[in-house]
Coordinates of C-alpha atoms and ligand atoms in Angstrom, one line a residue:
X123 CA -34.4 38.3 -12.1
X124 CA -34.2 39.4 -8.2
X125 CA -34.9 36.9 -5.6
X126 CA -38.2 37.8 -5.3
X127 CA -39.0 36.9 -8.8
X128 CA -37.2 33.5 -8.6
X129 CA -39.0 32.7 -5.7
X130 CA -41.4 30.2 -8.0
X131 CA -38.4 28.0 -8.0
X132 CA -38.5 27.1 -4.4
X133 CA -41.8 25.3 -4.8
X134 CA -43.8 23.0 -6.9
X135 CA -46.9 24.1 -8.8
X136 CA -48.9 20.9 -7.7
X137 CA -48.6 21.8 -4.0
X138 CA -50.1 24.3 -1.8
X139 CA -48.0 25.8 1.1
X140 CA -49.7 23.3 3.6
X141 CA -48.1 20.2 1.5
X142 CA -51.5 19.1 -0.3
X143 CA -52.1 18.6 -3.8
X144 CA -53.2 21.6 -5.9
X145 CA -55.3 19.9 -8.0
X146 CA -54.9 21.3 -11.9
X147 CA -57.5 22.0 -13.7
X148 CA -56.6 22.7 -17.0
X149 CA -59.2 24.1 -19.8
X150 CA -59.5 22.2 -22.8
X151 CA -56.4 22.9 -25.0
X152 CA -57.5 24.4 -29.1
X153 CA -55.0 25.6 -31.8
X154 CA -53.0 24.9 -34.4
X155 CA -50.3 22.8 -32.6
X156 CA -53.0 21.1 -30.4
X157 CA -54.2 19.8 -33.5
X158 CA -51.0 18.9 -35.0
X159 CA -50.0 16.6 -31.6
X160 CA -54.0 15.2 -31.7
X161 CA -52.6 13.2 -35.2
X162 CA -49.1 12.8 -33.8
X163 CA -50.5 11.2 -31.1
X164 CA -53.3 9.1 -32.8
X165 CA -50.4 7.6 -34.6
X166 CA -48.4 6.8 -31.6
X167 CA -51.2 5.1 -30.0
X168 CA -52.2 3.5 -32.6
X169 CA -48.3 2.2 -32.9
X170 CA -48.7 1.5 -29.1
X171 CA -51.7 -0.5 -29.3
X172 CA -50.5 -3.0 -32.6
X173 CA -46.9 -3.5 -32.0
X174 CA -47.4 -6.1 -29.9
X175 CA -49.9 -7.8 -32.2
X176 CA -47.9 -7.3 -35.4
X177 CA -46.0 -9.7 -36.6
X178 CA -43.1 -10.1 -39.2
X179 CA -41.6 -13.4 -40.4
X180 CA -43.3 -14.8 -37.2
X181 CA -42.0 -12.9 -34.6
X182 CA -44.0 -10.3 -32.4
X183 CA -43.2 -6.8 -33.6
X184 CA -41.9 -5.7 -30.2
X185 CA -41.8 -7.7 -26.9
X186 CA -39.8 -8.0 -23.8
X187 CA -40.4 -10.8 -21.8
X188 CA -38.4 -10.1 -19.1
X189 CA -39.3 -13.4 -17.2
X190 CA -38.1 -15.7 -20.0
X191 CA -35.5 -13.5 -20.9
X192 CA -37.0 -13.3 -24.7
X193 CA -37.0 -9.7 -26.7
X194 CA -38.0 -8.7 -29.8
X195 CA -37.1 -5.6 -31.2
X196 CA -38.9 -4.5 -34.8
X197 CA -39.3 -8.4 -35.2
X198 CA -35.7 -8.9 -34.4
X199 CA -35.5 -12.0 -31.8
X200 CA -32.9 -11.3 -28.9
X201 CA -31.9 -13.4 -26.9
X202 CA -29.6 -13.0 -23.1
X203 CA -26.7 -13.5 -24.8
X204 CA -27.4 -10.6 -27.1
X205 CA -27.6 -8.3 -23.9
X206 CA -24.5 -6.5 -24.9
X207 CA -26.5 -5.2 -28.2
X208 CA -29.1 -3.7 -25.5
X209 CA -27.2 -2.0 -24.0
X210 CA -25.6 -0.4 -26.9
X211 CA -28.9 0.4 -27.9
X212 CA -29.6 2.2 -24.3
X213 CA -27.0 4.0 -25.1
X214 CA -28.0 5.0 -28.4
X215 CA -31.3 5.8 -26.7
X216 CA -30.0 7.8 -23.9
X217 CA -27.5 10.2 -26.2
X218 CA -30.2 10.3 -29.0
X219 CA -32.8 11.7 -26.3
X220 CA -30.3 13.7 -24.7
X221 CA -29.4 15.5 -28.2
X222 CA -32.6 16.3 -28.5
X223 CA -33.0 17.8 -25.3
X224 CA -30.0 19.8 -26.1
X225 CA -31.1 21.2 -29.1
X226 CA -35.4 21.1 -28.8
X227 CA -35.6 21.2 -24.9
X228 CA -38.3 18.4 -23.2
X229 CA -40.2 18.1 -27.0
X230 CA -40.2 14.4 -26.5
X231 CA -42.3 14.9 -23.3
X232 CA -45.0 16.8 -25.1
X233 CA -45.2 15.0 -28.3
X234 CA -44.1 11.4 -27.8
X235 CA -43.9 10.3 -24.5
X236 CA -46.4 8.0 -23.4
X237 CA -47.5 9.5 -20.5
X238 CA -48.4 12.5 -21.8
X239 CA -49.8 11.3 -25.2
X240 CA -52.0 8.8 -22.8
X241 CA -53.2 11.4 -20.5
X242 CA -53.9 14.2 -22.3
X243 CA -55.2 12.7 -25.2
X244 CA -57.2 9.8 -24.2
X245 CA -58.0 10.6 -20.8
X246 CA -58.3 14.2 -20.5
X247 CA -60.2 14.1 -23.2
X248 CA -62.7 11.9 -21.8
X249 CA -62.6 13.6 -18.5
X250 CA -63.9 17.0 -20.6
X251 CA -66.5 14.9 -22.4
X252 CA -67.8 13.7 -19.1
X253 CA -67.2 17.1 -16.6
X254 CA -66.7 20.0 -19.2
X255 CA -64.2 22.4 -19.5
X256 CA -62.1 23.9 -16.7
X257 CA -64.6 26.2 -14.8
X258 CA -67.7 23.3 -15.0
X259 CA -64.4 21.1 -13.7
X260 CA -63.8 23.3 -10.9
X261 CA -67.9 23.7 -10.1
X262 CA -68.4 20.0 -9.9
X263 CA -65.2 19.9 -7.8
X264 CA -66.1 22.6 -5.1
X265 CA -70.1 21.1 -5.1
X266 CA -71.8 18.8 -2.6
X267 CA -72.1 15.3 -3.5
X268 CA -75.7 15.3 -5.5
X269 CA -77.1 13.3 -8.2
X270 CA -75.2 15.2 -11.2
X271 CA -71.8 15.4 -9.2
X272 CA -71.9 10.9 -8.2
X273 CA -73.4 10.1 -11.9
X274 CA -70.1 12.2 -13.9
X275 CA -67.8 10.7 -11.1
X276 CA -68.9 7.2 -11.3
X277 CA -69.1 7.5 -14.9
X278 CA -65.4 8.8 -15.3
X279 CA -64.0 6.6 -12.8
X280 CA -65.8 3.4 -14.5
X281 CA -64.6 4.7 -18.3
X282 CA -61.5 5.3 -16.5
X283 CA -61.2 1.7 -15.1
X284 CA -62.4 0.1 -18.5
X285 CA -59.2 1.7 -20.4
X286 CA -56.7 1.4 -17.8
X287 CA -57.4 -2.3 -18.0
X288 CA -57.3 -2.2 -21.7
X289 CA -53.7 -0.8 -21.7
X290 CA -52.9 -3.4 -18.9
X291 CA -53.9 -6.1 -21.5
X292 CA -51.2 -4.5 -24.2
X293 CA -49.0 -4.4 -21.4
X294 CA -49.1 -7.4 -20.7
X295 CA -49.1 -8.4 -24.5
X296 CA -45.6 -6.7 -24.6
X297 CA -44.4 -8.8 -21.9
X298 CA -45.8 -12.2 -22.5
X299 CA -46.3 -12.2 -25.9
X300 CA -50.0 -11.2 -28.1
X301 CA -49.9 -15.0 -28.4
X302 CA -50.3 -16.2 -25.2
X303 CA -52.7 -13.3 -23.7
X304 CA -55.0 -14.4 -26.8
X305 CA -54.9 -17.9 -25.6
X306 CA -55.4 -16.8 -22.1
X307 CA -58.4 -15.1 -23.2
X308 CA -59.8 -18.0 -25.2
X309 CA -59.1 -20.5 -21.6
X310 CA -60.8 -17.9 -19.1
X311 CA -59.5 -16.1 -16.3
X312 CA -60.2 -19.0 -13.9
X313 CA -57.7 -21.3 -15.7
X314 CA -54.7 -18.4 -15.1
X315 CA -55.2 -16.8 -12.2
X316 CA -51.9 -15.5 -11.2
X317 CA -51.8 -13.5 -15.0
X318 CA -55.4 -11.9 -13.6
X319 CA -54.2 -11.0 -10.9
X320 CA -51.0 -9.8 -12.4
X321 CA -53.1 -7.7 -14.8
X322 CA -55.3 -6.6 -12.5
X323 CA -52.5 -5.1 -10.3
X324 CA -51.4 -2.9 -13.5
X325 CA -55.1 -1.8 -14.6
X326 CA -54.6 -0.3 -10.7
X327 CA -51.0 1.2 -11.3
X328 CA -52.1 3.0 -14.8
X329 CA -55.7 3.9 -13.3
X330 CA -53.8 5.0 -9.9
X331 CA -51.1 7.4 -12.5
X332 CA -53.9 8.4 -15.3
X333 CA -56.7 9.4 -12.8
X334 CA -54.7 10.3 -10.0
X335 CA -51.4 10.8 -10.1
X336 CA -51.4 12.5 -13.6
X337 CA -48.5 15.5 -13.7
X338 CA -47.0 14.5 -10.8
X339 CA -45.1 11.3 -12.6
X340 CA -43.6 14.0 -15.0
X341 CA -42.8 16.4 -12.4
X342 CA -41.5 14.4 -9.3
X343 CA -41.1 10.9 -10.8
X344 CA -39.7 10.9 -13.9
X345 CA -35.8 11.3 -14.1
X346 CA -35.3 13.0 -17.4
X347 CA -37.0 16.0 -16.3
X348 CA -34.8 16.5 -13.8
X349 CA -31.7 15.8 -16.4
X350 CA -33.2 18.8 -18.3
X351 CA -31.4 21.5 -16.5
X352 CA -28.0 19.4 -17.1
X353 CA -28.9 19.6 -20.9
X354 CA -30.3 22.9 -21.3
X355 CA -28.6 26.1 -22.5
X356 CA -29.2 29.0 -23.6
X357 CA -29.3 28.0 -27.0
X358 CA -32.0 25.2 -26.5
X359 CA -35.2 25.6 -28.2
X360 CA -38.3 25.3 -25.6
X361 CA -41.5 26.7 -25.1
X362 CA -40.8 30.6 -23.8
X363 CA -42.3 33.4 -23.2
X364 CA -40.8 36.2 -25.1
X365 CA -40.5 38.7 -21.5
X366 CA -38.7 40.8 -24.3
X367 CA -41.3 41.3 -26.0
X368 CA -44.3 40.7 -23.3
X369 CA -43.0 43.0 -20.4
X370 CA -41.9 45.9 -22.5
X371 CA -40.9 49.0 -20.6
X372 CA -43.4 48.8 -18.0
X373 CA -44.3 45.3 -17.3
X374 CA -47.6 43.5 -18.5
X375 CA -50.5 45.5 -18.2
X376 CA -54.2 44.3 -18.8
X377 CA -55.6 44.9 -22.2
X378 CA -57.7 48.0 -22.4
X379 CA -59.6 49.0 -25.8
X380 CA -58.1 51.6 -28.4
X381 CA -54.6 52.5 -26.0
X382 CA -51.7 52.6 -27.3
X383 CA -49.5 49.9 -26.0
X384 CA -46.2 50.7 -27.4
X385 CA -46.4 54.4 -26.9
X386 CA -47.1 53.7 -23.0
X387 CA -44.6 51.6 -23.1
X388 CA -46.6 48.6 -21.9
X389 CA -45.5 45.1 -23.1
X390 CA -47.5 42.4 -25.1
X391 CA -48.7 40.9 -22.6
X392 CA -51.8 41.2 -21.3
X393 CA -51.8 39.5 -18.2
X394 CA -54.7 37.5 -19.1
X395 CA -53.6 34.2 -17.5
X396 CA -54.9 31.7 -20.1
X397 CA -51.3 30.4 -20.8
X398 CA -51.1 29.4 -16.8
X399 CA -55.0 28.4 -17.2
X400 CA -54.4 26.0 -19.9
X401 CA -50.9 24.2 -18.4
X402 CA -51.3 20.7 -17.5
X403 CA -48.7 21.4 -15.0
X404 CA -50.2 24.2 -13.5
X405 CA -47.2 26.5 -13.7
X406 CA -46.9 30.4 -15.7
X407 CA -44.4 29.9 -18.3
X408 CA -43.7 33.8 -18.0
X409 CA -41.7 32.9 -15.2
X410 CA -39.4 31.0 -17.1
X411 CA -38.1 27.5 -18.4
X412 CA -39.2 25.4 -15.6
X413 CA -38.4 21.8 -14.4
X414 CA -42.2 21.2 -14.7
X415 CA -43.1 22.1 -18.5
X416 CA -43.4 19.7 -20.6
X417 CA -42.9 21.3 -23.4
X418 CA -46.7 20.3 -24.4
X419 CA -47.4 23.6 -26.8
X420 CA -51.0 24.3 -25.2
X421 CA -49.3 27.7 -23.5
X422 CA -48.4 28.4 -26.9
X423 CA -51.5 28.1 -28.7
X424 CA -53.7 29.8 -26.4
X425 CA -51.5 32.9 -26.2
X426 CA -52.0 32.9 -29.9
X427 CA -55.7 32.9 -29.6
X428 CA -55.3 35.9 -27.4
X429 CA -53.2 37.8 -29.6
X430 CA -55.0 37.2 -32.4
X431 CA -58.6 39.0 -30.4
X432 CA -56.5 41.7 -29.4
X433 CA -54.6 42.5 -32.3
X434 CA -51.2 41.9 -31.6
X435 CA -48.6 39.5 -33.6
X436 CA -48.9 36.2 -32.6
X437 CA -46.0 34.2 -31.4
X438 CA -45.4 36.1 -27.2
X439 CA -45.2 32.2 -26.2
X440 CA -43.3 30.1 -28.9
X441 CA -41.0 27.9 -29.8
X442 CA -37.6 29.7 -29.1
X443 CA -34.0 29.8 -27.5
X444 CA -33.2 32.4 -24.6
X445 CA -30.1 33.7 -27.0
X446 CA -33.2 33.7 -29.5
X447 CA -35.3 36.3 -27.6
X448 CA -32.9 38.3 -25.7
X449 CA -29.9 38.7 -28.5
X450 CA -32.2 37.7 -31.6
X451 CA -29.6 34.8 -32.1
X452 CA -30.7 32.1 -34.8
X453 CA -30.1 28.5 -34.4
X454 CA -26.7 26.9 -34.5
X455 CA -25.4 24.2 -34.8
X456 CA -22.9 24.4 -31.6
X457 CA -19.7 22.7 -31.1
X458 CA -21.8 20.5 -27.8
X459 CA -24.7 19.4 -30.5
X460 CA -21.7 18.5 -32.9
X461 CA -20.0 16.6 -30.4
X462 CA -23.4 14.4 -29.8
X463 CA -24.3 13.5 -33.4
X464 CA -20.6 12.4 -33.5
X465 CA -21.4 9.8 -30.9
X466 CA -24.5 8.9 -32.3
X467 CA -23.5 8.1 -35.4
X468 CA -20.4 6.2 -34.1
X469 CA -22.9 4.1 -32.2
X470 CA -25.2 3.6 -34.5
X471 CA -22.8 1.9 -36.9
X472 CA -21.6 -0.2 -34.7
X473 CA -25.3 -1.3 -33.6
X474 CA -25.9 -2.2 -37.1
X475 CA -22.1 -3.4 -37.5
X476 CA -23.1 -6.2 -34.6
X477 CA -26.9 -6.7 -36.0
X478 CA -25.0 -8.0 -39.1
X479 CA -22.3 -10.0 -37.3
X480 CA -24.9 -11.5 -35.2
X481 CA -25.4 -15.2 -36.0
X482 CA -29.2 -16.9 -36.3
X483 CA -27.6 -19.6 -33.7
X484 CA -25.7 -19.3 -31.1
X485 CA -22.9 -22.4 -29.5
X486 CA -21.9 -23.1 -26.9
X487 CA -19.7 -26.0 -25.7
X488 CA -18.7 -26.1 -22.1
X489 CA -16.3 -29.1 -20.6
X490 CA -18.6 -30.4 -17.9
X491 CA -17.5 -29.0 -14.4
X492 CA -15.4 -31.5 -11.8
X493 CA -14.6 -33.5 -14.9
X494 CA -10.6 -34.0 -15.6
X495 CA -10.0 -36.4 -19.0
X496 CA -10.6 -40.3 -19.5
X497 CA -7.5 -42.3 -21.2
X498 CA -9.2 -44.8 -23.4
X499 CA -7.6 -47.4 -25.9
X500 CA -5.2 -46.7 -28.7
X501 CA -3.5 -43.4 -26.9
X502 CA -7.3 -41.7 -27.4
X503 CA -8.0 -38.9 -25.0
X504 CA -12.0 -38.2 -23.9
X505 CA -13.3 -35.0 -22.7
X506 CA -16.8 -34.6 -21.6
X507 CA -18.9 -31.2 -22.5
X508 CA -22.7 -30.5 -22.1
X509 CA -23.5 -27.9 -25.1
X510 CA -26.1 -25.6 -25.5
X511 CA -27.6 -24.7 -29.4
X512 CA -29.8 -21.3 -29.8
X513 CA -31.8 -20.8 -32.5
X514 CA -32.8 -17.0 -32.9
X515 CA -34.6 -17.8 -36.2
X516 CA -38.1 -18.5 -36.6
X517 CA -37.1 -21.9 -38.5
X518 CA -35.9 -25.5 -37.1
X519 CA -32.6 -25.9 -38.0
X520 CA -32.6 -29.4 -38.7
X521 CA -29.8 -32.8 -38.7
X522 CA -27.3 -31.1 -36.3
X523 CA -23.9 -32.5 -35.1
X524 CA -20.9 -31.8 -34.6
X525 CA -17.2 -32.0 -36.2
X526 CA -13.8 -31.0 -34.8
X527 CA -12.1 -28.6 -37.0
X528 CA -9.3 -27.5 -35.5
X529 CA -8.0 -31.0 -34.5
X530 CA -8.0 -34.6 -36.1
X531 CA -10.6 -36.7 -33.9
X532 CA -14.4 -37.3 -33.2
X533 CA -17.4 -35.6 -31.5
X534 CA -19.8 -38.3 -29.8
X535 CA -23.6 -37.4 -28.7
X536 CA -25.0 -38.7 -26.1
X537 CA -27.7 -40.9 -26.4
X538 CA -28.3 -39.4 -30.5
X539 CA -26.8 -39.2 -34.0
X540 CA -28.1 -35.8 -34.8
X541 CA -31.2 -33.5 -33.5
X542 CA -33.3 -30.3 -34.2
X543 CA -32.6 -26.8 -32.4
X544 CA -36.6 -25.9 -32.7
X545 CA -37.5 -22.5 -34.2
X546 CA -36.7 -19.6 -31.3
X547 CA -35.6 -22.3 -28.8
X548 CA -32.6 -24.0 -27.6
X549 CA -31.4 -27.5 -27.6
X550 CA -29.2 -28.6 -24.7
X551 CA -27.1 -31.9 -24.1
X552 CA -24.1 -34.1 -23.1
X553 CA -21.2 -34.8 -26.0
X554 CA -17.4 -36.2 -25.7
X555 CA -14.3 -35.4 -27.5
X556 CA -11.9 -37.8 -28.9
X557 CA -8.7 -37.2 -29.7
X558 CA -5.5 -38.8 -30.4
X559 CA -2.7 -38.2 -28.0
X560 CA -0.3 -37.2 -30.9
X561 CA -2.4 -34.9 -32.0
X562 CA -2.8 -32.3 -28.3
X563 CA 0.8 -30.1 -27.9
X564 CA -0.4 -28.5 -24.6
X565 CA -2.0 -30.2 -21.1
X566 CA -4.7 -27.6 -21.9
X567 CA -5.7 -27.4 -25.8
X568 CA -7.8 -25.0 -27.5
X569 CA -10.0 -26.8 -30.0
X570 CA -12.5 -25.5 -32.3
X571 CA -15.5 -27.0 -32.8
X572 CA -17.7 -27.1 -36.2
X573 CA -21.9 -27.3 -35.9
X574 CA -23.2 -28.9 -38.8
X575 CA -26.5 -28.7 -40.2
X576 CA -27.3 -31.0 -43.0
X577 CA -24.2 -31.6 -43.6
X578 CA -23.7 -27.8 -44.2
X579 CA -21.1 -25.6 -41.9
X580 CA -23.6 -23.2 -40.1
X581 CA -21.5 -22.1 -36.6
X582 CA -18.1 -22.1 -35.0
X583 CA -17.5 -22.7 -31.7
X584 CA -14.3 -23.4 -29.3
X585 CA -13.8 -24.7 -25.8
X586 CA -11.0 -26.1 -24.3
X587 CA -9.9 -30.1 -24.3
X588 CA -7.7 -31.3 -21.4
X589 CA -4.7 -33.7 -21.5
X590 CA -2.2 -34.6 -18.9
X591 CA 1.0 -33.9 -18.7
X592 CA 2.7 -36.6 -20.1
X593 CA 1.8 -36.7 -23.1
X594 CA 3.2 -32.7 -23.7
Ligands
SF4_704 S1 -51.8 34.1 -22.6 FE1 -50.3 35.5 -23.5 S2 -51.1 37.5 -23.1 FE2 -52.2 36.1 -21.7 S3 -51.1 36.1 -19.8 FE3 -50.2 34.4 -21.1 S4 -48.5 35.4 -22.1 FE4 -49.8 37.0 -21.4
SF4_705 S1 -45.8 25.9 -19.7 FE1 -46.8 25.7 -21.7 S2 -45.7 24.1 -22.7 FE2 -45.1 24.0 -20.6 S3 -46.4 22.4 -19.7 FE3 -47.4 24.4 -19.4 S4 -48.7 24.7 -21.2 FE4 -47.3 23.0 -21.7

């Protein structure tokens, strides 16, 4: 392409030269993978919408409670101390999403992302039931404020309002549990305000992004389109034009009836502009891959439509690779995409390797800080520790105490015999260590620590006991 051509590059379809917002208008998306994401998407939301409400063995399906520190993951319970599993599962994540970018360019933006599964199927949808399709859009746009144009507005923005705070609700379910936004709902705003207020502040944030900000979140906000020229190749299959096919000899040329297209050397193309009518990011994929698509298909189908009505093979917008179009390369499997579902497996495995290992609850004995040793009676050396039980299960684990296994001696609780570690909560307290001077080799002595529960081995722990020197 010369310079000329690439000039599109320099600029963002979303903003006129004088820096404003070029508001897109986008008509009403129809077709064959239109209809295909409608069910992907109803199944996504639908996903969305219960997860937090779905529970297995107790626990939430997903939920991240950042503020306590409490996630659940497909029912799974994780707790801080699991944090190293999260962030093998970021990773997972991030490689996962980046081989699929790799091979099948942004096709997680246009069939699974939220943001576009939210906007263009729940609230551009609405916004065509209440304004009509692209031209009515643009009419009610460019008209005075009448009767007509302040009944669809106030309509839209009050629909618009009414789901934004519905999402903030599941939001919020996600992050404080379904639980506790039930009960909050049963008690009345008045008895939790800071939560209303909380959740009010994000029915703003998605109103603010679904009315308003809309494309803009996927074109200047979100990071991963910006990765996408890192990941892409030239054998990455994205939504392209085929200019192979489309320009021909002579460039695109409007459609006239009965001429012979091929014999005047005229490409495929039309130049109809329904492809850059239809894009929710307002941008003409016969320029190229661009930083804005999204990869969300609608280009795709309405080209199809056009073909169709004039005759010509569908498929001048698909699905394809640039070797694909300019060398007629199939897909392969290249030595990059080998090299990521190497890592991915690896990962994986080790994910699950660690789910297994993981223990239902978690010990921890630490000697109490500023605290040296006590000498007691009978050549006895005492060590105080506070401890700290987790139970990740939704069970009480019941009669707990302590034994020393690595050493010949007693554990003594404070104040108690044995207690509970409640289900998905932790028990904390205040224990010494007894041991017989014969028994310690070094002034600092590794000991291992057995927790019991009904009389039953159920966790290991170990800490260290200290001694002085004289005894060594
Ligand atoms: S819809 Fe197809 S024929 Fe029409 S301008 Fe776009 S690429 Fe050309
Ligand atoms: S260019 Fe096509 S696939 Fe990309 S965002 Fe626009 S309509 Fe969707």
């Amino acid at each position: 392409m010369s310079q000329d051509q690439e000039n599109f590059r320099d600029t963002i379809g979303t903003i006129r030269e004088d820096g404003k917002r070029a508001w897109v208008f986008p008509k009403k998306p129809s077709g064959r993978f239109y209809q295909y994401r409608k069910y992907v998407s109803y199944f996504l939301l639908a996903f969305l919408i219960a997860a937090p409400f779905v529970k297995i063995n107790g626990n939430q399906f997903l939920m991240f409670n950042v503020l306590e520190r409490r996630f659940n993951i497909f029912s799974l319970p994780f707790w801080p101390q699991d944090f190293y599993l999260f962030v093998i599962l970021m990773i997972i994540g991030v490689v996962f999403v980046s081989l699929f970018t790799v091979a099948f360019g942004r096709i997680f933006c246009g069939w699974m992302c939220p943001q576009t599964i939210f906007l263009e199927m729940v609230f551009r949808r609405i916004e065509y039931w209440i304004d009509g399709d692209r031209g009515a859009q643009i009419r009610l746009d460019r008209q005075e404020w009448n009767a007509e144009k302040i009944r669809k507005r106030v309509t839209k923005w009050i629909v618009f309002f009414i789901i934004s705070f519905l999402i903030a609700n599941v939001f919020l379910a996600y992050l404080i549990g379904s639980d506790r936004l039930i009960q909050y709902v049963i008690d009345g705003p008045l008895h939790h305000v800071s939560t209303m207020i909380s959740l009010l502040i994000f029915t703003a944030v998605f109103y603010f992004v679904f009315a308003w900000f809309r494309e803009q979140v996927c074109i200047i906000a979100c990071p991963y389109g910006r990765m996408q020229s890192v990941l892409l190749d030239n054998k990455s299959i994205v939504v392209a034009y085929d200019h192979k096919r489309g320009e021909g000899e002579n460039g695109r040329k409007k459609f006239r009836k009965s001429e012979d297209r091929e014999a005047l050397g005229n490409g495929d193309c039309i130049d109809c502009f329904q492809c850059v009518n239809v894009c929710p990011t307002g941008i003409d994929i016969r320029n190229g891959t661009q930083l804005e698509c999204v990869n969300c298909t609608a280009c795709i189908d309405e080209c199809d439509t056009i073909m169709e009505k004039v005759n010509l093979p569908k498929g001048l917008i698909r699905y394809a690779s640039e070797d694909e179009i300019t060398k007629k390369e199939k897909f392969k499997f290249s030595p990059r995409l080998k090299g990521y579902t190497s890592v991915l497996f690896i990962l994986t495995g080790v994910l699950i390797g660690m789910l297994f290992l993981r223990n239902d609850l978690e010990a921890n004995i630490l000697r109490l800080p500023g605290q040296l040793y006590e000498h007691k009676e009978g050549n006895i050396i005492s060590n105080v520790y506070t401890y700290k039980l987790i139970n990740k299960t939704t069970k009480d684990v019941k009669d707990v105490n302590f034994k020393l296994i690595s050493h010949k001696g007693i554990v003594k609780l404070v104040r108690q015999e044995d207690f509970t570690v409640p289900a998905q909560d932790l028990a904390e307290g205040t224990l010494f260590i007894e041991i017989n001077n014969a028994a310690i080799k070094t002034d600092k002595e590794k000991i291992e620590v057995g927790v019991y529960s009904d009389g039953e081995l159920i966790e290991t722990t170990t800490t260290a006991f200290l001694a002085p020197r004289s005894y060594k």
